[in-house]
Amino acid sequence: MGLTEEIIAIVELCVYIPILPLALIVVFRHGWRKQLGWIYLAIFCLVRIAGGGFKIASVRNPDNSTDLEWSFILQSVGLSPLLMATMGLLKRITDQVSETIPPNQDSYNNTAMAGFISQSRVGNIITKRATAVSRRSRVIQIAQLPTMIALILCVVGGVDQASSDVSEHSTGQTYTKVGVAIFLVIYVLLFGLTVITAADLGNAPRGEKRIYFAVAATLPLLAVRLLYSILAAFTSISSFSIANPDPWVQLFMAVVEELLAVILYTLAGLTVAV
């Protein structure tokens, strides 16, 4: 018996059900603030568990269009929580770096060289650098809005493509393409911000560097996962078909990447200081 989507769904259930409690431990350990990114790990695990359940149900009961529709929807949701988690963790690092860079003259009032530093070129560089880091943090926060818009577009696109009304399939494909295109822009932004943040990594606490390395290691995995979505949305290659993809391609270009990303972020959350 060869690999099938049902087998992949069963594997996902076997993997994400044990990971979910760990993800919840990370959430409770670090708090429920969305900007930290941990909450999206738990959401992603729930999405994959539910998606696996609906996929198995749709295979075993093909006449039930609701199961197939929900399977489509939850499959399209996968990339968004991982991007949101990456944003949250990168923002955490950026904020930590910003706190360690003295932002203005007041930070030096207790030093003998306060006057000299505040008037020197070094003082100007420090101030500009802290401001740049703070702006970077705001950019990450603002980028969450288009990511949510892309998520909604992909969900609507998944619903339309799973519809029994063939006339809605074209509209669904359009929504999906726009959503995936936004995801691509967000990924490029995250990649650039991650590279820029590397220059300030020396100012981050030791534990926060662990989070940065987890983000840096996850970005190539997300690139492969995003490529899978791009090929599925913009090409007619049968292996990347949204309705009936090649299970092996799906496994090695989507499932494995998602799992490794979740493992990296979960381990970082369990080991880094609160």
Short mmCIF file of C-alpha atoms in Angstrom, two decimals:
data_model
loop_
_atom_site.label_atom_id
_atom_site.label_comp_id
_atom_site.label_asym_id
_atom_site.label_seq_id
_atom_site.Cartn_x
_atom_site.Cartn_y
_atom_site.Cartn_z
CA MET A 1 0.00 0.00 0.00
CA GLY A 2 1.44 3.37 -1.08
CA LEU A 3 1.43 6.67 0.70
CA THR A 4 -1.96 8.40 0.66
CA GLU A 5 -3.43 11.62 2.02
CA GLU A 6 -5.27 9.57 4.61
CA ILE A 7 -2.01 8.08 5.88
CA ILE A 8 -0.48 11.57 6.05
CA ALA A 9 -3.51 12.75 8.02
CA ILE A 10 -3.13 9.85 10.46
CA VAL A 11 0.56 10.64 10.90
CA GLU A 12 -0.29 14.28 11.59
CA LEU A 13 -2.75 13.25 14.28
CA CYS A 14 -0.15 10.95 15.87
CA VAL A 15 2.41 13.77 15.86
CA TYR A 16 0.45 16.90 16.71
CA ILE A 17 -1.74 15.44 19.46
CA PRO A 18 1.36 14.84 21.68
CA ILE A 19 2.91 18.17 20.65
CA LEU A 20 -0.21 20.18 21.54
CA PRO A 21 0.24 19.80 25.36
CA LEU A 22 3.86 20.95 25.00
CA ALA A 23 2.76 23.95 22.96
CA LEU A 24 0.19 24.81 25.62
CA ILE A 25 2.87 24.54 28.31
CA VAL A 26 4.94 27.04 26.33
CA VAL A 27 1.94 29.38 26.06
CA PHE A 28 1.20 29.24 29.80
CA ARG A 29 4.89 29.56 30.59
CA HIS A 30 5.40 32.73 28.57
CA GLY A 31 1.92 34.23 28.79
CA TRP A 32 -0.96 34.70 26.38
CA ARG A 33 0.27 37.89 24.72
CA LYS A 34 -0.06 37.40 20.98
CA GLN A 35 3.05 39.37 20.11
CA LEU A 36 5.18 36.66 21.73
CA GLY A 37 4.16 34.22 19.00
CA TRP A 38 3.76 31.17 21.22
CA ILE A 39 -0.03 31.18 21.05
CA TYR A 40 0.13 30.54 17.30
CA LEU A 41 1.99 27.27 17.88
CA ALA A 42 -0.96 25.93 19.84
CA ILE A 43 -3.38 27.25 17.21
CA PHE A 44 -1.39 25.55 14.47
CA CYS A 45 -1.42 22.22 16.31
CA LEU A 46 -5.19 22.48 16.75
CA VAL A 47 -5.61 23.31 13.05
CA ARG A 48 -3.55 20.30 11.98
CA ILE A 49 -5.37 17.96 14.37
CA ALA A 50 -8.77 19.14 13.15
CA GLY A 51 -7.62 19.12 9.53
CA GLY A 52 -6.34 15.56 9.84
CA GLY A 53 -9.64 14.46 11.35
CA PHE A 54 -11.68 16.03 8.55
CA LYS A 55 -9.36 14.60 5.89
CA ILE A 56 -9.80 11.06 7.25
CA ALA A 57 -13.55 11.59 7.46
CA SER A 58 -13.73 12.90 3.88
CA VAL A 59 -11.81 9.90 2.55
CA ARG A 60 -13.95 7.38 4.39
CA ASN A 61 -17.19 9.22 3.63
CA PRO A 62 -16.70 10.91 0.24
CA ASP A 63 -20.38 11.76 -0.08
CA ASN A 64 -20.14 14.20 2.83
CA SER A 65 -19.10 17.48 1.18
CA THR A 66 -18.80 19.24 4.57
CA ASP A 67 -15.81 17.11 5.61
CA LEU A 68 -14.06 17.82 2.31
CA GLU A 69 -14.78 21.54 2.59
CA TRP A 70 -13.37 21.78 6.11
CA SER A 71 -10.35 19.77 5.03
CA PHE A 72 -9.71 22.35 2.29
CA ILE A 73 -10.16 25.25 4.68
CA LEU A 74 -7.83 23.90 7.38
CA GLN A 75 -5.18 22.95 4.84
CA SER A 76 -5.14 26.53 3.56
CA VAL A 77 -4.81 27.92 7.09
CA GLY A 78 -1.52 26.15 7.87
CA LEU A 79 0.99 28.71 6.64
CA SER A 80 -0.52 31.72 8.41
CA PRO A 81 -0.02 30.60 12.07
CA LEU A 82 3.63 29.74 11.37
CA LEU A 83 4.26 33.15 9.82
CA MET A 84 2.48 34.82 12.74
CA ALA A 85 4.54 32.81 15.23
CA THR A 86 7.72 33.84 13.41
CA MET A 87 6.66 37.49 13.53
CA GLY A 88 5.91 37.29 17.23
CA LEU A 89 9.24 35.68 18.10
CA LEU A 90 11.21 38.07 15.89
CA LYS A 91 9.43 41.00 17.53
CA ARG A 92 10.34 39.62 20.95
CA ILE A 93 14.02 39.55 19.98
CA THR A 94 13.80 43.04 18.47
CA ASP A 95 12.19 44.42 21.62
CA GLN A 96 14.85 42.78 23.80
CA VAL A 97 17.61 44.31 21.68
CA SER A 98 15.92 47.72 21.83
CA GLU A 99 15.84 47.56 25.63
CA THR A 100 19.59 46.95 25.81
CA ILE A 101 20.49 49.91 23.57
CA PRO A 102 20.43 53.23 25.50
CA PRO A 103 17.88 55.34 23.58
CA ASN A 104 18.82 58.85 24.69
CA GLN A 105 20.91 61.05 26.91
CA ASP A 106 18.91 60.22 30.05
CA SER A 107 20.32 56.69 29.96
CA TYR A 108 23.76 58.13 30.67
CA ASN A 109 22.99 60.61 33.44
CA ASN A 110 24.69 58.40 36.02
CA THR A 111 27.98 58.13 34.13
CA ALA A 112 30.91 60.51 34.25
CA MET A 113 31.07 60.75 30.48
CA ALA A 114 27.37 61.52 29.96
CA GLY A 115 27.98 64.96 28.46
CA PHE A 116 30.69 63.76 26.14
CA ILE A 117 28.74 60.76 24.84
CA SER A 118 25.51 62.68 24.32
CA GLN A 119 27.31 65.24 22.14
CA SER A 120 29.59 62.82 20.32
CA ARG A 121 29.10 60.86 17.14
CA VAL A 122 28.90 57.68 19.23
CA GLY A 123 25.87 59.06 21.07
CA ASN A 124 24.15 59.90 17.79
CA ILE A 125 24.80 56.41 16.45
CA ILE A 126 23.38 54.82 19.59
CA THR A 127 20.27 56.97 19.42
CA LYS A 128 19.70 56.26 15.71
CA ARG A 129 20.30 52.58 16.23
CA ALA A 130 17.77 52.33 19.06
CA THR A 131 15.24 54.24 16.96
CA ALA A 132 15.81 51.93 13.99
CA VAL A 133 15.27 48.86 16.16
CA SER A 134 12.08 50.34 17.56
CA ARG A 135 10.81 51.04 14.04
CA ARG A 136 11.65 47.49 13.04
CA SER A 137 9.47 46.23 15.88
CA ARG A 138 6.56 48.38 14.70
CA VAL A 139 6.94 47.10 11.14
CA ILE A 140 6.65 43.53 12.40
CA GLN A 141 3.54 44.41 14.38
CA ILE A 142 1.91 46.15 11.40
CA ALA A 143 2.71 43.18 9.13
CA GLN A 144 0.33 41.02 11.14
CA LEU A 145 -2.65 42.76 9.53
CA PRO A 146 -1.91 41.77 5.90
CA THR A 147 -1.09 38.27 7.14
CA MET A 148 -4.58 38.00 8.62
CA ILE A 149 -6.06 39.36 5.38
CA ALA A 150 -4.14 36.70 3.43
CA LEU A 151 -5.47 34.06 5.82
CA ILE A 152 -9.06 35.16 5.21
CA LEU A 153 -8.54 35.16 1.44
CA CYS A 154 -7.09 31.64 1.52
CA VAL A 155 -9.95 30.39 3.69
CA VAL A 156 -12.55 31.88 1.36
CA GLY A 157 -10.64 30.51 -1.61
CA GLY A 158 -10.56 27.06 -0.04
CA VAL A 159 -14.31 27.15 0.59
CA ASP A 160 -15.05 28.16 -3.01
CA GLN A 161 -12.73 25.53 -4.49
CA ALA A 162 -14.32 22.83 -2.35
CA SER A 163 -17.80 23.92 -3.37
CA SER A 164 -19.95 21.59 -5.46
CA ASP A 165 -20.78 24.63 -7.61
CA VAL A 166 -18.10 24.54 -10.32
CA SER A 167 -18.71 28.21 -11.15
CA GLU A 168 -17.20 29.19 -7.78
CA HIS A 169 -13.92 27.36 -8.38
CA SER A 170 -12.43 30.15 -10.50
CA THR A 171 -13.22 32.78 -7.87
CA GLY A 172 -11.73 30.54 -5.19
CA GLN A 173 -8.52 30.17 -7.16
CA THR A 174 -8.25 33.95 -7.49
CA TYR A 175 -8.70 34.50 -3.76
CA THR A 176 -6.11 31.82 -3.03
CA LYS A 177 -3.59 33.36 -5.43
CA VAL A 178 -3.95 36.79 -3.85
CA GLY A 179 -3.60 35.31 -0.36
CA VAL A 180 -0.49 33.33 -1.28
CA ALA A 181 1.03 36.40 -2.96
CA ILE A 182 0.58 38.35 0.27
CA PHE A 183 2.22 35.50 2.19
CA LEU A 184 5.19 35.75 -0.18
CA VAL A 185 5.56 39.48 0.49
CA ILE A 186 5.36 38.89 4.23
CA TYR A 187 7.98 36.15 4.02
CA VAL A 188 10.39 38.40 2.11
CA LEU A 189 9.84 41.09 4.75
CA LEU A 190 10.49 38.64 7.58
CA PHE A 191 13.61 37.32 5.89
CA GLY A 192 15.01 40.83 5.46
CA LEU A 193 14.20 41.82 9.05
CA THR A 194 15.81 38.62 10.35
CA VAL A 195 19.02 39.36 8.44
CA ILE A 196 19.07 42.95 9.71
CA THR A 197 18.44 41.83 13.29
CA ALA A 198 21.57 39.64 13.14
CA ALA A 199 23.68 42.81 13.39
CA ASP A 200 22.14 43.61 16.80
CA LEU A 201 22.14 40.05 18.12
CA GLY A 202 25.16 40.74 20.31
CA ASN A 203 23.00 43.04 22.45
CA ALA A 204 20.37 40.37 23.10
CA PRO A 205 20.39 38.24 26.28
CA ARG A 206 21.85 34.77 25.80
CA GLY A 207 18.49 33.00 25.98
CA GLU A 208 16.96 35.30 23.37
CA LYS A 209 19.70 34.33 20.93
CA ARG A 210 18.31 30.81 21.06
CA ILE A 211 14.99 32.14 19.81
CA TYR A 212 16.74 34.03 17.01
CA PHE A 213 18.54 30.89 15.85
CA ALA A 214 15.22 29.01 15.90
CA VAL A 215 13.68 31.72 13.70
CA ALA A 216 16.69 31.68 11.36
CA ALA A 217 16.53 27.88 11.07
CA THR A 218 12.79 27.95 10.44
CA LEU A 219 12.89 30.48 7.58
CA PRO A 220 14.29 28.00 5.00
CA LEU A 221 11.60 25.51 6.04
CA LEU A 222 8.92 28.16 5.57
CA ALA A 223 10.43 28.99 2.17
CA VAL A 224 9.89 25.41 1.01
CA ARG A 225 6.39 25.37 2.48
CA LEU A 226 5.59 28.66 0.76
CA LEU A 227 6.97 27.36 -2.54
CA TYR A 228 4.56 24.44 -2.24
CA SER A 229 1.65 26.87 -1.81
CA ILE A 230 2.84 29.00 -4.73
CA LEU A 231 3.08 26.02 -7.07
CA ALA A 232 -0.32 24.79 -5.90
CA ALA A 233 -1.96 28.18 -6.46
CA PHE A 234 -0.25 29.42 -9.62
CA THR A 235 0.50 26.28 -11.66
CA SER A 236 -1.47 23.40 -13.07
CA ILE A 237 1.11 20.78 -12.10
CA SER A 238 -0.90 17.79 -10.91
CA SER A 239 1.54 16.96 -8.10
CA PHE A 240 0.64 20.28 -6.45
CA SER A 241 -3.09 20.10 -7.03
CA ILE A 242 -5.02 21.51 -4.08
CA ALA A 243 -7.77 18.93 -4.50
CA ASN A 244 -5.59 15.88 -5.12
CA PRO A 245 -1.86 16.49 -4.52
CA ASP A 246 0.90 13.93 -4.82
CA PRO A 247 1.21 12.56 -1.25
CA TRP A 248 5.00 12.32 -1.44
CA VAL A 249 5.34 15.91 -2.64
CA GLN A 250 2.94 17.05 0.08
CA LEU A 251 4.89 15.11 2.70
CA PHE A 252 8.35 16.45 1.83
CA MET A 253 7.38 20.02 0.84
CA ALA A 254 4.70 20.80 3.41
CA VAL A 255 4.17 18.29 6.21
CA VAL A 256 7.81 17.77 7.20
CA GLU A 257 8.61 21.50 7.04
CA GLU A 258 5.66 22.40 9.23
CA LEU A 259 6.53 19.74 11.76
CA LEU A 260 10.19 20.80 12.01
CA ALA A 261 9.18 24.44 12.41
CA VAL A 262 6.80 23.59 15.25
CA ILE A 263 9.46 21.43 16.95
CA LEU A 264 12.09 24.19 16.72
CA TYR A 265 9.77 26.84 18.17
CA THR A 266 8.42 24.54 20.87
CA LEU A 267 11.93 23.58 22.02
CA ALA A 268 12.93 27.23 22.07
CA GLY A 269 9.85 28.07 24.15
CA LEU A 270 10.53 25.27 26.62
CA THR A 271 14.21 26.14 27.13
CA VAL A 272 14.39 29.94 27.03
CA ALA A 273 13.90 31.92 30.21
CA VAL A 274 10.54 33.61 30.78
#
